Short mmCIF file of C-alpha atoms and ligand atoms in Angstrom, two decimals:
data_model
loop_
_atom_site.label_atom_id
_atom_site.label_comp_id
_atom_site.label_asym_id
_atom_site.label_seq_id
_atom_site.Cartn_x
_atom_site.Cartn_y
_atom_site.Cartn_z
CA MET A 1 0.28 -0.30 0.25
CA LEU A 2 1.57 3.14 -1.06
CA ILE A 3 -0.36 6.60 1.09
CA ILE A 4 0.28 9.68 -0.92
CA ASN A 5 -0.65 13.27 -0.87
CA ILE A 6 -0.07 13.44 2.78
CA SER A 7 0.11 16.95 4.14
CA GLU A 8 2.50 16.34 6.99
CA LEU A 9 4.01 13.25 8.32
CA ALA A 10 4.93 13.80 11.88
CA GLY A 11 6.01 11.20 14.65
CA ILE A 12 9.15 9.86 12.77
CA ASP A 13 11.61 8.33 14.64
CA GLU A 14 14.75 6.39 13.63
CA SER A 15 16.36 6.74 16.39
CA GLY A 16 15.38 3.44 18.14
CA LYS A 17 14.67 5.48 21.15
CA LEU A 18 12.19 3.14 23.24
CA LEU A 19 10.88 6.35 24.97
CA LYS A 20 11.58 9.75 25.03
CA SER A 21 12.60 12.19 28.20
CA GLY A 22 12.79 15.81 29.37
CA ALA A 23 14.22 17.44 26.05
CA GLU A 24 13.88 14.76 23.78
CA MET A 25 10.34 14.52 24.05
CA ALA A 26 10.19 18.14 21.78
CA GLU A 27 11.67 15.80 19.29
CA THR A 28 9.50 14.46 16.18
CA GLY A 29 10.49 13.86 12.62
CA ARG A 30 8.28 15.95 10.30
CA VAL A 31 8.08 15.92 6.49
CA GLN A 32 5.51 18.08 4.43
CA ASN A 33 3.65 16.57 1.07
CA ALA A 34 4.69 13.01 2.13
CA PHE A 35 3.74 9.35 1.21
CA VAL A 36 4.21 6.11 3.29
CA LEU A 37 4.88 2.77 1.58
CA LEU A 38 3.46 -0.11 3.12
CA LYS A 39 4.44 -4.00 3.05
CA GLY A 40 2.55 -6.56 4.80
CA LYS A 41 1.98 -4.90 8.25
CA LYS A 42 4.82 -3.09 8.47
CA ILE A 43 5.99 0.68 7.89
CA ALA A 44 8.26 -0.12 4.56
CA ASP A 45 9.54 3.64 3.23
CA TYR A 46 8.40 7.21 3.83
CA GLY A 47 9.42 10.61 2.49
CA ARG A 48 8.75 13.57 0.23
CA MET A 49 6.53 12.74 -2.63
CA ASP A 50 9.10 14.93 -4.87
CA SER A 51 11.84 12.95 -3.86
CA GLU A 52 13.50 10.11 -6.06
CA SER A 53 11.95 7.51 -4.45
CA GLY A 54 8.33 9.13 -3.77
CA LYS A 55 8.52 9.20 -7.50
CA LYS A 56 9.67 5.69 -8.27
CA TYR A 57 7.03 4.69 -5.95
CA LEU A 58 4.59 6.26 -7.87
CA SER A 59 5.38 4.73 -10.99
CA GLU A 60 5.39 1.47 -9.36
CA ASN A 61 1.63 -0.93 -9.23
CA HIS A 62 0.96 -0.47 -5.38
CA ARG A 63 -2.61 -0.29 -3.89
CA VAL A 64 -2.68 3.85 -3.87
CA VAL A 65 -4.58 5.61 -0.83
CA ASP A 66 -4.99 9.07 -1.27
CA ALA A 67 -4.70 10.98 2.38
CA LYS A 68 -6.01 13.60 0.14
CA GLY A 69 -4.24 16.66 2.25
CA GLY A 70 -4.74 15.13 5.46
CA MET A 71 -1.93 13.92 7.83
CA VAL A 72 -0.51 10.71 8.73
CA LEU A 73 0.67 9.88 12.51
CA PRO A 74 1.41 7.02 14.45
CA CYS A 75 -1.83 5.46 16.06
CA PHE A 76 -2.34 6.94 19.71
CA CYS A 77 -1.43 4.08 22.30
CA ASP A 78 -3.59 4.16 25.18
CA SER A 79 -1.98 2.51 28.34
CA HIS A 80 -4.24 3.02 31.12
CA THR A 81 -8.20 1.49 30.57
CA HIS A 82 -10.80 0.06 32.10
CA ILE A 83 -12.93 -0.54 29.81
CA VAL A 84 -14.56 -3.87 30.73
CA TYR A 85 -17.63 -3.15 32.80
CA ALA A 86 -21.54 -3.50 32.80
CA ASN A 87 -22.91 -0.10 33.91
CA SER A 88 -22.18 3.48 33.50
CA ARG A 89 -22.71 6.23 36.52
CA GLU A 90 -24.36 9.24 35.30
CA LEU A 91 -26.06 9.15 38.35
CA GLU A 92 -23.05 9.47 40.50
CA PHE A 93 -21.81 12.33 38.20
CA VAL A 94 -24.64 14.65 39.25
CA ASP A 95 -24.04 13.46 42.77
CA LYS A 96 -20.62 14.70 42.39
CA ILE A 97 -21.83 18.45 40.43
CA ARG A 98 -24.04 18.47 43.68
CA GLY A 99 -21.14 18.16 45.98
CA LEU A 100 -19.85 14.74 46.64
CA SER A 101 -16.41 13.81 46.57
CA TYR A 102 -15.01 10.62 44.92
CA GLU A 103 -14.06 9.78 47.79
CA ASP A 104 -17.55 10.16 49.88
CA ILE A 105 -19.20 8.08 47.28
CA ALA A 106 -16.66 5.44 47.65
CA LYS A 107 -17.21 5.21 51.08
CA ARG A 108 -21.14 5.12 50.88
CA GLY A 109 -20.45 1.64 48.75
CA GLY A 110 -20.90 3.34 45.47
CA GLY A 111 -17.96 4.23 42.58
CA ILE A 112 -15.50 0.88 42.07
CA LEU A 113 -18.49 -1.10 44.10
CA ASN A 114 -21.29 -0.18 42.16
CA SER A 115 -19.69 -0.86 39.35
CA ALA A 116 -18.13 -4.35 40.27
CA LYS A 117 -21.81 -5.38 41.40
CA ALA A 118 -23.46 -4.61 37.91
CA THR A 119 -20.39 -6.30 36.63
CA ALA A 120 -20.71 -9.59 38.65
CA GLU A 121 -23.95 -9.92 37.59
CA ALA A 122 -23.22 -9.65 33.61
CA SER A 123 -22.18 -12.70 31.52
CA GLU A 124 -19.23 -12.98 29.93
CA ASP A 125 -20.46 -12.54 26.93
CA ALA A 126 -22.41 -9.58 27.85
CA LEU A 127 -19.16 -7.79 28.66
CA TYR A 128 -17.18 -8.96 25.62
CA ASP A 129 -19.81 -7.31 23.63
CA MET A 130 -19.90 -3.92 25.35
CA ALA A 131 -16.17 -3.77 25.69
CA LEU A 132 -15.69 -4.54 22.25
CA GLN A 133 -17.94 -1.76 21.07
CA ARG A 134 -15.74 0.56 23.17
CA LEU A 135 -12.70 -0.94 21.58
CA GLU A 136 -14.06 0.16 18.15
CA GLU A 137 -15.21 3.43 19.18
CA VAL A 138 -11.83 4.30 20.45
CA MET A 139 -10.55 2.32 17.20
CA ARG A 140 -12.27 5.20 14.83
CA MET A 141 -10.65 8.34 17.04
CA GLY A 142 -7.01 6.96 16.26
CA THR A 143 -5.98 4.51 18.93
CA GLY A 144 -4.41 1.66 17.98
CA ALA A 145 -2.69 -0.27 20.86
CA ILE A 146 -4.48 -0.25 24.26
CA GLU A 147 -4.23 -1.96 27.65
CA ILE A 148 -7.24 -3.13 29.49
CA LYS A 149 -7.60 -3.70 33.06
CA SER A 150 -9.40 -6.40 35.18
CA GLY A 151 -10.73 -4.54 38.19
CA TYR A 152 -14.43 -4.39 38.54
CA GLY A 153 -14.57 -7.97 39.57
CA LEU A 154 -13.31 -8.07 42.89
CA THR A 155 -14.31 -11.91 43.52
CA THR A 156 -11.60 -14.67 41.92
CA GLU A 157 -14.47 -15.82 39.85
CA SER A 158 -15.27 -12.13 38.53
CA GLU A 159 -11.59 -10.87 37.87
CA LEU A 160 -11.32 -14.26 35.92
CA LYS A 161 -14.04 -13.10 33.68
CA LEU A 162 -12.81 -10.19 32.85
CA LEU A 163 -9.37 -11.11 31.84
CA ARG A 164 -11.23 -13.65 30.09
CA VAL A 165 -12.51 -11.00 27.93
CA ILE A 166 -9.75 -9.30 27.58
CA ARG A 167 -8.10 -12.34 26.61
CA ARG A 168 -11.29 -12.91 23.55
CA LEU A 169 -10.99 -9.01 22.62
CA LYS A 170 -6.77 -9.66 22.43
CA GLU A 171 -7.85 -12.95 20.09
CA ASN A 172 -10.40 -11.04 17.89
CA SER A 173 -9.81 -6.94 17.54
CA PRO A 174 -6.85 -5.77 15.11
CA MET A 175 -5.52 -3.53 18.08
CA LEU A 176 -2.61 -4.24 19.77
CA ILE A 177 -3.67 -5.25 23.47
CA LYS A 178 -2.31 -5.92 26.70
CA ALA A 179 -3.95 -7.51 29.96
CA ASN A 180 -3.47 -6.14 33.27
CA PHE A 181 -4.64 -7.69 36.23
CA LEU A 182 -6.23 -4.99 38.90
CA GLY A 183 -7.57 -7.31 41.48
CA ALA A 184 -6.81 -4.79 43.98
CA HIS A 185 -8.58 -2.02 42.64
CA GLY A 186 -11.60 -1.58 45.65
CA ILE A 187 -12.00 -3.28 49.12
CA PRO A 188 -15.11 -5.18 48.85
CA MET A 189 -17.91 -4.37 51.64
CA GLU A 190 -17.18 -7.38 53.51
CA TYR A 191 -13.48 -6.95 53.85
CA ARG A 192 -13.95 -3.04 55.18
CA GLY A 193 -11.84 -2.84 58.60
CA HIS A 194 -9.93 -6.08 57.33
CA GLN A 195 -8.72 -5.52 53.80
CA SER A 196 -5.66 -7.43 54.60
CA ASP A 197 -7.65 -10.22 54.11
CA TYR A 198 -8.78 -9.20 50.91
CA VAL A 199 -5.25 -8.68 50.16
CA ASP A 200 -4.61 -12.40 51.02
CA LEU A 201 -7.52 -13.50 48.56
CA VAL A 202 -5.37 -11.21 46.03
CA ILE A 203 -1.93 -12.88 46.53
CA ASN A 204 -3.18 -16.74 47.54
CA GLU A 205 -5.94 -17.59 45.57
CA MET A 206 -6.29 -14.92 42.50
CA ILE A 207 -2.88 -14.58 41.43
CA PRO A 208 -2.12 -17.91 41.12
CA LEU A 209 -5.52 -18.64 38.88
CA VAL A 210 -4.48 -15.70 36.83
CA ALA A 211 -1.10 -16.70 36.12
CA SER A 212 -1.82 -20.25 35.34
CA GLU A 213 -4.37 -19.37 32.65
CA ASP A 214 -1.59 -16.95 31.60
CA LEU A 215 -4.61 -13.93 31.50
CA ALA A 216 -2.19 -11.17 32.71
CA ASP A 217 0.63 -9.28 31.43
CA PHE A 218 0.78 -6.66 34.27
CA ILE A 219 -0.56 -6.69 37.56
CA ASP A 220 -1.84 -3.26 39.17
CA VAL A 221 -2.97 -1.75 42.53
CA PHE A 222 -5.06 0.82 43.88
CA CYS A 223 -2.02 2.27 46.02
CA ASP A 224 -4.16 5.62 47.40
CA ASP A 225 -5.86 7.09 50.47
CA GLY A 226 -8.93 4.99 51.21
CA PHE A 227 -7.87 2.24 48.92
CA PHE A 228 -4.60 -0.07 49.52
CA THR A 229 -1.95 1.12 51.30
CA VAL A 230 1.84 1.02 50.56
CA GLU A 231 2.30 -2.44 52.64
CA ASP A 232 -0.63 -4.00 51.00
CA THR A 233 0.59 -2.54 47.37
CA GLU A 234 4.23 -4.49 48.26
CA ARG A 235 2.79 -7.59 49.32
CA ILE A 236 0.66 -7.97 46.23
CA LEU A 237 3.63 -6.36 43.82
CA MET A 238 5.88 -9.11 45.23
CA ALA A 239 3.43 -12.24 44.76
CA GLY A 240 2.71 -10.69 40.99
CA LEU A 241 6.34 -10.41 40.26
CA LYS A 242 6.97 -14.29 41.47
CA TYR A 243 4.54 -15.45 38.22
CA GLY A 244 6.42 -12.74 36.08
CA MET A 245 3.91 -9.98 36.06
CA ARG A 246 5.44 -6.46 36.38
CA PRO A 247 3.72 -3.93 38.07
CA LYS A 248 2.35 -0.63 36.14
CA ILE A 249 0.04 1.33 39.49
CA HIS A 250 -2.13 3.69 40.29
CA ALA A 251 -0.49 5.93 42.64
CA ASN A 252 -1.01 9.78 43.87
CA GLU A 253 -4.31 10.29 42.75
CA MET A 254 -6.07 11.32 46.08
CA ALA A 255 -2.99 11.92 47.94
CA VAL A 256 0.87 11.52 48.10
CA SER A 257 0.58 7.88 49.03
CA GLY A 258 3.99 6.18 48.76
CA GLY A 259 2.70 4.97 45.20
CA VAL A 260 5.19 6.44 43.49
CA GLN A 261 8.01 4.91 45.46
CA VAL A 262 6.69 1.64 46.04
CA GLY A 263 6.15 1.30 42.13
CA VAL A 264 9.86 2.32 41.34
CA LYS A 265 10.92 -0.03 43.93
CA TYR A 266 9.59 -3.05 42.57
CA GLY A 267 10.31 -1.92 38.78
CA ALA A 268 6.94 -0.37 37.55
CA ILE A 269 6.81 -0.04 33.87
CA SER A 270 4.75 3.00 34.60
CA VAL A 271 2.93 4.70 37.94
CA ASP A 272 -0.10 6.31 36.45
CA HIS A 273 -2.07 9.22 37.98
CA LEU A 274 0.11 11.32 39.93
CA GLU A 275 -2.27 14.15 40.52
CA GLN A 276 -0.54 14.70 43.87
CA MET A 277 3.43 15.02 43.21
CA GLY A 278 6.40 16.67 45.28
CA GLN A 279 9.63 17.59 44.44
CA ALA A 280 10.69 13.97 46.50
CA GLU A 281 8.09 12.09 43.84
CA ILE A 282 10.29 13.70 41.08
CA GLU A 283 13.44 12.95 42.46
CA CYS A 284 12.78 9.22 42.78
CA LEU A 285 11.68 9.16 39.03
CA LYS A 286 14.88 9.73 38.29
CA GLY A 287 17.10 7.67 36.38
CA THR A 288 14.49 4.69 36.62
CA GLU A 289 12.96 2.58 34.12
CA THR A 290 8.91 3.46 35.44
CA MET A 291 7.14 5.91 32.76
CA PRO A 292 5.27 8.03 34.79
CA THR A 293 1.84 8.66 33.25
CA ILE A 294 -0.32 11.41 33.62
CA LEU A 295 -4.39 10.98 32.97
CA PRO A 296 -5.70 14.01 31.86
CA GLY A 297 -9.17 13.33 31.52
CA CYS A 298 -9.66 12.02 35.15
CA ALA A 299 -7.89 15.32 36.52
CA PHE A 300 -10.75 16.79 33.93
CA PHE A 301 -13.78 14.91 34.70
CA LEU A 302 -13.05 14.90 38.85
CA ASN A 303 -11.59 18.29 38.90
CA LEU A 304 -8.34 17.41 40.46
CA PRO A 305 -5.19 19.33 40.94
CA LEU A 306 -2.86 19.12 37.54
CA SER A 307 0.06 16.65 37.72
CA PRO A 308 3.03 19.01 37.52
CA ALA A 309 4.00 17.80 33.74
CA ARG A 310 6.10 20.35 32.39
CA GLU A 311 8.07 20.46 36.23
CA MET A 312 8.60 16.73 35.41
CA ILE A 313 10.01 17.15 31.78
CA ARG A 314 12.38 20.52 32.89
CA ASN A 315 13.70 17.38 35.23
CA GLY A 316 14.63 15.10 32.53
CA LEU A 317 12.02 12.49 32.90
CA PRO A 318 9.61 11.45 30.47
CA VAL A 319 5.80 11.83 30.65
CA ALA A 320 2.96 9.72 28.88
CA MET A 321 -0.72 10.64 28.86
CA ALA A 322 -3.80 8.08 28.69
CA SER A 323 -7.41 8.14 28.66
CA ASP A 324 -8.18 6.33 31.80
CA PHE A 325 -11.12 5.25 30.07
CA ASN A 326 -13.48 3.98 33.03
CA PRO A 327 -17.17 4.35 33.82
CA GLY A 328 -15.92 6.35 36.85
CA THR A 329 -13.29 9.18 36.78
CA SER A 330 -13.02 9.38 32.78
CA PRO A 331 -15.99 8.14 30.68
CA SER A 332 -14.36 8.50 27.35
CA GLY A 333 -11.35 7.02 25.40
CA ASN A 334 -10.88 10.08 23.19
CA MET A 335 -7.15 10.54 22.83
CA GLN A 336 -7.32 13.05 20.51
CA LEU A 337 -9.06 14.99 23.36
CA ILE A 338 -6.01 13.65 25.63
CA LEU A 339 -3.60 15.43 23.22
CA SER A 340 -5.73 18.73 23.21
CA MET A 341 -5.69 18.67 27.18
CA ALA A 342 -1.97 17.98 26.96
CA CYS A 343 -1.42 21.28 25.21
CA ILE A 344 -4.12 23.50 26.72
CA ARG A 345 -3.73 22.16 30.53
CA TYR A 346 -0.37 20.80 31.06
CA ARG A 347 1.33 23.34 28.75
CA LEU A 348 2.85 20.60 26.79
CA THR A 349 4.07 21.68 22.80
CA PRO A 350 2.30 19.18 20.02
CA GLU A 351 5.65 17.63 19.69
CA GLU A 352 5.74 16.93 22.96
CA ALA A 353 1.80 15.90 23.37
CA LEU A 354 2.79 13.63 20.41
CA ASN A 355 5.16 11.82 22.32
CA ALA A 356 3.36 11.20 25.58
CA THR A 357 0.12 9.89 24.01
CA THR A 358 2.31 7.45 21.07
CA LEU A 359 5.81 6.40 21.67
CA ASN A 360 5.90 6.95 25.88
CA THR A 361 2.40 4.99 26.29
CA ALA A 362 3.89 2.36 23.83
CA TYR A 363 6.83 2.45 26.22
CA ALA A 364 4.03 2.20 29.34
CA MET A 365 2.93 -1.07 27.93
CA ASP A 366 6.04 -2.69 26.62
CA VAL A 367 5.04 -2.08 22.96
CA SER A 368 7.39 0.79 21.91
CA GLU A 369 9.05 -1.92 19.51
CA GLN A 370 6.42 -2.45 17.66
CA VAL A 371 4.44 0.94 17.79
CA GLY A 372 4.29 4.48 18.96
CA SER A 373 6.49 5.99 16.07
CA ILE A 374 6.46 6.08 12.17
CA THR A 375 9.94 3.95 12.18
CA LYS A 376 10.94 1.90 9.53
CA GLY A 377 10.30 -1.71 10.15
CA LYS A 378 7.49 -1.07 13.17
CA LEU A 379 3.70 -2.29 12.28
CA ALA A 380 2.20 0.45 9.72
CA ASN A 381 -0.89 1.61 12.84
CA LEU A 382 -1.27 4.91 10.83
CA ILE A 383 -3.87 7.82 11.79
CA ILE A 384 -4.90 9.50 8.24
CA THR A 385 -6.46 12.99 9.56
CA GLN A 386 -8.90 14.90 7.86
CA PRO A 387 -7.55 17.74 5.61
CA MET A 388 -5.12 20.03 7.81
CA ALA A 389 -1.80 21.54 7.20
CA ARG A 390 0.13 20.72 10.23
CA LEU A 391 0.27 18.88 13.48
CA GLU A 392 -0.61 21.99 15.30
CA PHE A 393 -3.92 21.71 14.10
CA MET A 394 -4.77 18.74 15.79
CA PRO A 395 -4.38 19.83 19.48
CA TYR A 396 -5.74 23.00 18.60
CA TYR A 397 -9.04 22.44 16.91
CA TYR A 398 -9.90 20.29 20.27
CA GLY A 399 -13.12 18.08 20.70
CA ALA A 400 -13.66 16.87 16.98
CA ASN A 401 -12.93 13.52 15.44
CA LYS A 402 -10.37 14.64 13.04
CA VAL A 403 -9.49 11.11 12.05
CA SER A 404 -10.80 10.35 8.44
CA LYS A 405 -9.04 6.52 8.05
CA VAL A 406 -7.28 4.30 10.81
CA ILE A 407 -4.77 1.36 9.21
CA LEU A 408 -4.05 -1.07 12.00
CA ASN A 409 -1.38 -4.13 10.84
CA GLY A 410 -0.89 -2.40 7.63
CA LYS A 411 -4.92 -2.73 6.53
CA LEU A 412 -7.45 -0.18 6.46
CA VAL A 413 -10.22 -0.64 9.37
O1 NIG B 1 -8.19 5.29 37.31
N1 NIG B 1 -8.52 5.28 40.54
C1 NIG B 1 -8.95 4.19 40.20
N2 NIG B 1 -9.49 3.81 39.71
C2 NIG B 1 -10.50 4.38 38.55
C3 NIG B 1 -11.53 4.97 38.55
C4 NIG B 1 -12.44 3.71 38.71
C5 NIG B 1 -13.52 4.02 39.34
O2 NIG B 1 -13.88 5.00 39.72
O3 NIG B 1 -14.25 3.28 38.42
C6 NIG B 1 -9.01 5.52 37.77
O4 NIG B 1 -9.42 6.27 37.98
FE1 FE B 2 -7.30 3.88 35.91
#
């Protein structure tokens, strides 16, 4: 396949870097009036239409796709989602408008437990159909790789059911999907006051069964005030590591929880949320392999403080930004909106925002060798946008779906 008449190709990288940190976050290759040549599932070549190679390919017999003055970008990688759930929570949304906090709702048994109740009652088939619909929705908006968590089960049986749904999505969708086991997402009512017994259940029963069916690539814990403690988190991460599940955790959403430190200590591939960050958290991330991941949709939806993205970049850290698509704190998986929020609310430049939502999120789900940039030999997971002159228009024209076509594994979807 030969894609022609591309106004601008951006997100090019031939450095072989698996992530971009600090000042490198502003680096992205851009070519105007471009073509991209695909071979099978992969990117074979790209360049200017009026170059020697451009002219040569045009004279050959390729299947031509005309971008008609749109841009071509690498697909978004969404490294943090919870799309397997049964019910929406718009009535709690109204409670929050009227003044209740996220923690108030959780204390009275709403929030995650509300979702867990409905999700426990739903069949595996019904959950699969609902999740597939959400997956297709975000694919049309340009997401090509996605991490999906369990966590609305909170019993052994239900957690396994959710992870089996994710396995079926992996088998049937053209998207690149990673599964994350989040048994420690909420504390079921019957364990309130003795939550270490629930942690025991996660460690002694859930983790071995999840591992025996090879259902999870990662392990997650909601390490925060009112949820799991640093000690609980440590026990769970150690147990998961024994089965080869790398941590990727929820940290510092409600409070400076120690979540960043415990994640780094156990070699987490990412620590996510980070609305509550001090200098100690920034220092602790320096020189590590842990990707700090900000979830702009959650901070927007809950009116939380903004994570200090610029400060992190100034300190030489990488920053990734994902959607957190879930029914309680971010009921949207629109990564174009995340790109806009990265610029508007967190003051990233369009180039930095692009790296934050593609290469760095790919790293945070361990797929940046395959996707996350326009690189020869990487998978052809590409967005063709509606006609626009340049990259800067993407975050600027916020709210609309500017994706015209999506190519996954070299095929139009
Ligand atoms: O990432 N913070 C914890 N988990 C989800 C929210 C889950 C929910 O409220 O249903 C999050 O924001
Ligand atoms: Fe989350």
